[in-house]
Amino acid sequence: MSSIAFSCAQCQTRSCSNPNRNYPEGCMSAKAEENGLLAKSLAEFHNKEEIMAISRAAAAVEAEYYCLAPRAEEIIHFSRKMSYTKIGIANCVGLMTEAQQFVKIVEAAGLVPIGVACKIGRTDKTHLGIPEEGKVRPGGFEGICNPVLQALSLNEEQTDINVIIGLCVGHDCLFTKYSDAPVTTLVAKDRVMAHNPVGALYNLNGYCRRLLHLEETK
């Protein structure tokens, strides 16, 4: 069980979205005001031009295209508002078709797509100390996903924004960590849920009920 007494995930009031409501006991907004984190965060917006620009562009896209544009289109509108021209694409090789479709959208918008797939470098998993039995298909070449090289390659190309298409859990963390450009996600990989991770949450009381008992199945 978590030692945290209260978090936003437990909140039923959404008082942070309504100035006429009182914060519930232990509210994270109240804590942020009390410990100075709210003021510190707002200072970041006002003191760093890029942070302010990204925030304003994101707000503008939300206001102008709310429930009108799919995420792939929102990325284009956001990029235009930020005057981005080079769009990096970090994709899983298993979603090459999806990456190629997104490239068509980027090109049609007059922007420049630069894609780097996860198996770049063609390095066997044994290079990372992974034994043969640790492979999906033991006994032959099985390339590592190299999100660090993906990020470094796109850094070299001086992309303005990088878009994740289906990187594995963990690999997306490393890609984001090493990317010089801001990173957004178009596709979150979920092999079981047809790359729609929220489907498991919607089915938590049905087909995905076992997710509530993972501790029992270790």
mmCIF file of C-alpha atoms in Angstrom:
data_model
loop_
_atom_site.group_PDB
_atom_site.id
_atom_site.type_symbol
_atom_site.label_atom_id
_atom_site.label_comp_id
_atom_site.label_asym_id
_atom_site.label_seq_id
_atom_site.Cartn_x
_atom_site.Cartn_y
_atom_site.Cartn_z
ATOM 1 C CA MET A 1 0.000 0.000 0.000
ATOM 2 C CA SER A 2 1.162 3.549 -0.693
ATOM 3 C CA SER A 3 2.378 5.642 2.233
ATOM 4 C CA ILE A 4 0.970 8.787 0.607
ATOM 5 C CA ALA A 5 -2.050 9.978 2.592
ATOM 6 C CA PHE A 6 -3.655 11.842 -0.302
ATOM 7 C CA SER A 7 -3.026 12.461 -3.976
ATOM 8 C CA CYS A 8 -4.892 13.985 -6.901
ATOM 9 C CA ALA A 9 -5.681 10.479 -8.140
ATOM 10 C CA GLN A 10 -7.937 10.031 -5.101
ATOM 11 C CA CYS A 11 -9.704 13.395 -5.419
ATOM 12 C CA GLN A 12 -13.437 13.524 -6.065
ATOM 13 C CA THR A 13 -13.917 17.330 -5.977
ATOM 14 C CA ARG A 14 -11.637 18.676 -8.739
ATOM 15 C CA SER A 15 -11.444 21.877 -6.727
ATOM 16 C CA CYS A 16 -8.381 22.989 -8.692
ATOM 17 C CA SER A 17 -10.685 23.486 -11.713
ATOM 18 C CA ASN A 18 -13.246 25.513 -9.753
ATOM 19 C CA PRO A 19 -12.200 28.634 -7.793
ATOM 20 C CA ASN A 20 -15.480 28.558 -5.839
ATOM 21 C CA ARG A 21 -14.745 25.229 -4.162
ATOM 22 C CA ASN A 22 -12.625 24.659 -1.079
ATOM 23 C CA TYR A 23 -9.610 22.412 -1.367
ATOM 24 C CA PRO A 24 -10.149 18.999 0.269
ATOM 25 C CA GLU A 25 -7.968 18.055 3.209
ATOM 26 C CA GLY A 26 -4.459 17.171 2.072
ATOM 27 C CA CYS A 27 -5.000 18.728 -1.371
ATOM 28 C CA MET A 28 -1.885 18.852 -3.539
ATOM 29 C CA SER A 29 -2.796 22.379 -4.687
ATOM 30 C CA ALA A 30 -2.923 23.570 -1.100
ATOM 31 C CA LYS A 31 0.415 21.915 -0.384
ATOM 32 C CA ALA A 32 1.952 23.526 -3.464
ATOM 33 C CA GLU A 33 0.857 26.951 -2.254
ATOM 34 C CA GLU A 34 2.110 26.361 1.261
ATOM 35 C CA ASN A 35 5.526 24.984 0.373
ATOM 36 C CA GLY A 36 6.236 27.531 -2.377
ATOM 37 C CA LEU A 37 6.140 25.115 -5.296
ATOM 38 C CA LEU A 38 3.301 26.985 -7.001
ATOM 39 C CA ALA A 39 5.281 30.224 -6.988
ATOM 40 C CA LYS A 40 8.399 28.367 -8.139
ATOM 41 C CA SER A 41 6.535 26.790 -11.061
ATOM 42 C CA LEU A 42 5.012 30.098 -12.178
ATOM 43 C CA ALA A 43 8.461 31.679 -12.063
ATOM 44 C CA GLU A 44 9.627 29.047 -14.556
ATOM 45 C CA PHE A 45 6.917 30.181 -16.996
ATOM 46 C CA HIS A 46 7.809 33.846 -16.655
ATOM 47 C CA ASN A 47 11.594 33.485 -16.549
ATOM 48 C CA LYS A 48 12.064 31.019 -19.403
ATOM 49 C CA GLU A 49 10.868 32.119 -22.823
ATOM 50 C CA GLU A 50 10.613 28.590 -24.271
ATOM 51 C CA ILE A 51 8.440 27.372 -21.390
ATOM 52 C CA MET A 52 6.061 30.290 -21.853
ATOM 53 C CA ALA A 53 5.957 29.836 -25.636
ATOM 54 C CA ILE A 54 5.189 26.113 -25.401
ATOM 55 C CA SER A 55 2.491 26.720 -22.802
ATOM 56 C CA ARG A 56 0.794 29.411 -24.874
ATOM 57 C CA ALA A 57 0.951 27.323 -28.054
ATOM 58 C CA ALA A 58 -0.506 24.310 -26.251
ATOM 59 C CA ALA A 59 -3.327 26.419 -24.819
ATOM 60 C CA ALA A 60 -4.055 27.904 -28.245
ATOM 61 C CA VAL A 61 -4.249 24.467 -29.897
ATOM 62 C CA GLU A 62 -6.576 23.252 -27.152
ATOM 63 C CA ALA A 63 -8.859 26.276 -27.513
ATOM 64 C CA GLU A 64 -8.971 26.269 -31.308
ATOM 65 C CA TYR A 65 -9.223 22.538 -31.975
ATOM 66 C CA TYR A 66 -10.966 21.191 -28.867
ATOM 67 C CA CYS A 67 -12.744 17.965 -29.929
ATOM 68 C CA LEU A 68 -12.163 18.922 -33.565
ATOM 69 C CA ALA A 69 -8.674 17.648 -34.413
ATOM 70 C CA PRO A 70 -7.091 14.230 -33.785
ATOM 71 C CA ARG A 71 -3.764 14.206 -31.974
ATOM 72 C CA ALA A 72 -1.776 13.765 -35.212
ATOM 73 C CA GLU A 73 -3.302 17.009 -36.473
ATOM 74 C CA GLU A 74 -2.796 18.800 -33.156
ATOM 75 C CA ILE A 75 0.934 18.075 -33.395
ATOM 76 C CA ILE A 76 0.998 19.872 -36.743
ATOM 77 C CA HIS A 77 -0.898 22.901 -35.423
ATOM 78 C CA PHE A 78 1.302 23.051 -32.329
ATOM 79 C CA SER A 79 4.449 22.849 -34.472
ATOM 80 C CA ARG A 80 3.254 25.694 -36.677
ATOM 81 C CA LYS A 81 2.482 27.900 -33.678
ATOM 82 C CA MET A 82 5.995 27.210 -32.379
ATOM 83 C CA SER A 83 7.516 27.827 -35.854
ATOM 84 C CA TYR A 84 8.926 24.302 -35.839
ATOM 85 C CA THR A 85 9.900 22.920 -39.240
ATOM 86 C CA LYS A 86 11.870 19.714 -38.515
ATOM 87 C CA ILE A 87 9.731 16.986 -36.965
ATOM 88 C CA GLY A 88 11.672 14.056 -35.526
ATOM 89 C CA ILE A 89 9.911 10.699 -35.391
ATOM 90 C CA ALA A 90 11.124 8.006 -32.991
ATOM 91 C CA ASN A 91 9.204 4.871 -33.819
ATOM 92 C CA CYS A 92 9.156 1.176 -33.060
ATOM 93 C CA VAL A 93 9.928 -0.964 -36.101
ATOM 94 C CA GLY A 94 6.678 -2.773 -35.339
ATOM 95 C CA LEU A 95 4.827 0.460 -36.066
ATOM 96 C CA MET A 96 6.675 1.361 -39.247
ATOM 97 C CA THR A 97 3.425 1.572 -41.195
ATOM 98 C CA GLU A 98 1.962 4.019 -38.672
ATOM 99 C CA ALA A 99 5.159 6.092 -38.775
ATOM 100 C CA GLN A 100 5.017 6.214 -42.573
ATOM 101 C CA GLN A 101 1.406 7.390 -42.437
ATOM 102 C CA PHE A 102 2.352 10.158 -40.029
ATOM 103 C CA VAL A 103 5.196 11.151 -42.353
ATOM 104 C CA LYS A 104 2.584 11.739 -45.066
ATOM 105 C CA ILE A 105 0.706 14.095 -42.743
ATOM 106 C CA VAL A 106 3.872 15.986 -41.829
ATOM 107 C CA GLU A 107 4.934 16.355 -45.461
ATOM 108 C CA ALA A 108 1.459 17.431 -46.539
ATOM 109 C CA ALA A 109 1.673 20.193 -43.943
ATOM 110 C CA GLY A 110 4.881 21.458 -45.540
ATOM 111 C CA LEU A 111 7.078 20.335 -42.654
ATOM 112 C CA VAL A 112 10.155 18.102 -42.725
ATOM 113 C CA PRO A 113 9.901 14.634 -41.122
ATOM 114 C CA ILE A 114 13.043 12.832 -39.964
ATOM 115 C CA GLY A 115 12.417 9.299 -38.740
ATOM 116 C CA VAL A 116 14.640 7.027 -36.675
ATOM 117 C CA ALA A 117 13.473 3.479 -35.900
ATOM 118 C CA CYS A 118 14.194 1.712 -32.627
ATOM 119 C CA LYS A 119 16.521 -0.977 -34.014
ATOM 120 C CA ILE A 120 18.978 1.600 -35.386
ATOM 121 C CA GLY A 121 22.560 0.382 -34.996
ATOM 122 C CA ARG A 122 21.734 -3.331 -35.483
ATOM 123 C CA THR A 123 23.213 -4.451 -32.159
ATOM 124 C CA ASP A 124 22.396 -7.854 -30.680
ATOM 125 C CA LYS A 125 20.837 -7.958 -27.217
ATOM 126 C CA THR A 126 23.785 -9.955 -25.891
ATOM 127 C CA HIS A 127 25.783 -6.708 -26.117
ATOM 128 C CA LEU A 128 23.791 -5.513 -23.092
ATOM 129 C CA GLY A 129 24.465 -8.721 -21.194
ATOM 130 C CA ILE A 130 21.059 -10.183 -22.008
ATOM 131 C CA PRO A 131 21.366 -14.004 -22.193
ATOM 132 C CA GLU A 132 19.884 -15.996 -25.049
ATOM 133 C CA GLU A 133 17.035 -17.186 -22.834
ATOM 134 C CA GLY A 134 16.224 -13.543 -22.172
ATOM 135 C CA LYS A 135 15.339 -12.958 -25.802
ATOM 136 C CA VAL A 136 11.838 -13.139 -27.236
ATOM 137 C CA ARG A 137 13.169 -15.690 -29.746
ATOM 138 C CA PRO A 138 16.354 -17.311 -28.350
ATOM 139 C CA GLY A 139 19.048 -18.740 -30.587
ATOM 140 C CA GLY A 140 19.452 -16.034 -33.188
ATOM 141 C CA PHE A 141 20.129 -12.359 -33.742
ATOM 142 C CA GLU A 142 17.725 -10.146 -31.833
ATOM 143 C CA GLY A 143 18.509 -6.464 -32.008
ATOM 144 C CA ILE A 144 18.272 -4.155 -29.026
ATOM 145 C CA CYS A 145 15.996 -1.171 -29.103
ATOM 146 C CA ASN A 146 18.357 1.791 -28.851
ATOM 147 C CA PRO A 147 16.341 4.845 -27.771
ATOM 148 C CA VAL A 148 19.545 6.609 -26.757
ATOM 149 C CA LEU A 149 20.875 6.359 -30.314
ATOM 150 C CA GLN A 150 17.476 7.424 -31.655
ATOM 151 C CA ALA A 151 17.632 10.582 -29.541
ATOM 152 C CA LEU A 152 21.277 11.305 -30.324
ATOM 153 C CA SER A 153 20.601 10.873 -34.043
ATOM 154 C CA LEU A 154 17.697 13.307 -33.961
ATOM 155 C CA ASN A 155 19.788 15.711 -31.868
ATOM 156 C CA GLU A 156 22.393 15.572 -34.629
ATOM 157 C CA GLU A 157 19.683 16.453 -37.157
ATOM 158 C CA GLN A 158 18.668 19.393 -34.926
ATOM 159 C CA THR A 159 14.982 18.547 -34.958
ATOM 160 C CA ASP A 160 12.614 21.093 -33.408
ATOM 161 C CA ILE A 161 10.263 18.565 -31.806
ATOM 162 C CA ASN A 162 10.363 14.782 -31.532
ATOM 163 C CA VAL A 163 7.323 12.528 -31.753
ATOM 164 C CA ILE A 164 7.209 9.082 -30.163
ATOM 165 C CA ILE A 165 5.362 6.400 -32.096
ATOM 166 C CA GLY A 166 5.123 3.168 -30.134
ATOM 167 C CA LEU A 167 8.371 3.014 -28.176
ATOM 168 C CA CYS A 168 8.365 0.369 -25.445
ATOM 169 C CA VAL A 169 7.791 1.231 -21.799
ATOM 170 C CA GLY A 170 11.179 2.297 -20.480
ATOM 171 C CA HIS A 171 12.601 2.955 -23.924
ATOM 172 C CA ASP A 172 10.338 5.998 -24.141
ATOM 173 C CA CYS A 173 11.839 7.176 -20.827
ATOM 174 C CA LEU A 174 15.368 6.922 -22.180
ATOM 175 C CA PHE A 175 14.476 8.610 -25.459
ATOM 176 C CA THR A 176 12.897 11.536 -23.629
ATOM 177 C CA LYS A 177 15.862 11.778 -21.262
ATOM 178 C CA TYR A 178 18.395 12.087 -24.092
ATOM 179 C CA SER A 179 16.359 14.185 -26.538
ATOM 180 C CA ASP A 180 17.444 17.804 -26.882
ATOM 181 C CA ALA A 181 14.133 18.774 -28.490
ATOM 182 C CA PRO A 182 10.766 18.722 -26.711
ATOM 183 C CA VAL A 183 9.082 15.316 -26.924
ATOM 184 C CA THR A 184 5.424 14.435 -27.420
ATOM 185 C CA THR A 185 3.766 11.037 -27.869
ATOM 186 C CA LEU A 186 1.497 10.172 -30.779
ATOM 187 C CA VAL A 187 1.221 6.446 -30.076
ATOM 188 C CA ALA A 188 1.720 4.704 -26.715
ATOM 189 C CA LYS A 189 2.632 1.076 -27.329
ATOM 190 C CA ASP A 190 0.252 -1.532 -25.956
ATOM 191 C CA ARG A 191 0.569 -4.796 -27.842
ATOM 192 C CA VAL A 192 -2.443 -6.347 -26.094
ATOM 193 C CA MET A 193 -4.839 -3.387 -26.326
ATOM 194 C CA ALA A 194 -4.149 -2.464 -29.972
ATOM 195 C CA HIS A 195 -2.004 0.460 -28.781
ATOM 196 C CA ASN A 196 -4.885 1.911 -26.797
ATOM 197 C CA PRO A 197 -3.627 1.647 -23.174
ATOM 198 C CA VAL A 198 -6.695 3.325 -21.701
ATOM 199 C CA GLY A 199 -8.743 0.347 -22.890
ATOM 200 C CA ALA A 200 -7.392 -1.649 -19.938
ATOM 201 C CA LEU A 201 -8.614 1.049 -17.554
ATOM 202 C CA TYR A 202 -12.072 1.083 -19.100
ATOM 203 C CA ASN A 203 -12.241 -2.699 -18.674
ATOM 204 C CA LEU A 204 -10.886 -2.859 -15.137
ATOM 205 C CA ASN A 205 -14.145 -4.264 -13.816
ATOM 206 C CA GLY A 206 -14.415 -6.747 -16.672
ATOM 207 C CA TYR A 207 -11.857 -8.447 -18.891
ATOM 208 C CA CYS A 208 -8.918 -6.687 -17.242
ATOM 209 C CA ARG A 209 -9.985 -7.398 -13.664
ATOM 210 C CA ARG A 210 -6.784 -9.407 -13.109
ATOM 211 C CA LEU A 211 -4.827 -6.131 -13.116
ATOM 212 C CA LEU A 212 -6.241 -5.521 -9.636
ATOM 213 C CA HIS A 213 -4.511 -8.679 -8.415
ATOM 214 C CA LEU A 214 -1.011 -8.375 -9.879
ATOM 215 C CA GLU A 215 0.592 -8.554 -6.432
ATOM 216 C CA GLU A 216 -0.973 -11.994 -5.964
ATOM 217 C CA THR A 217 0.504 -13.343 -9.214
ATOM 218 C CA LYS A 218 4.175 -12.440 -8.684
#
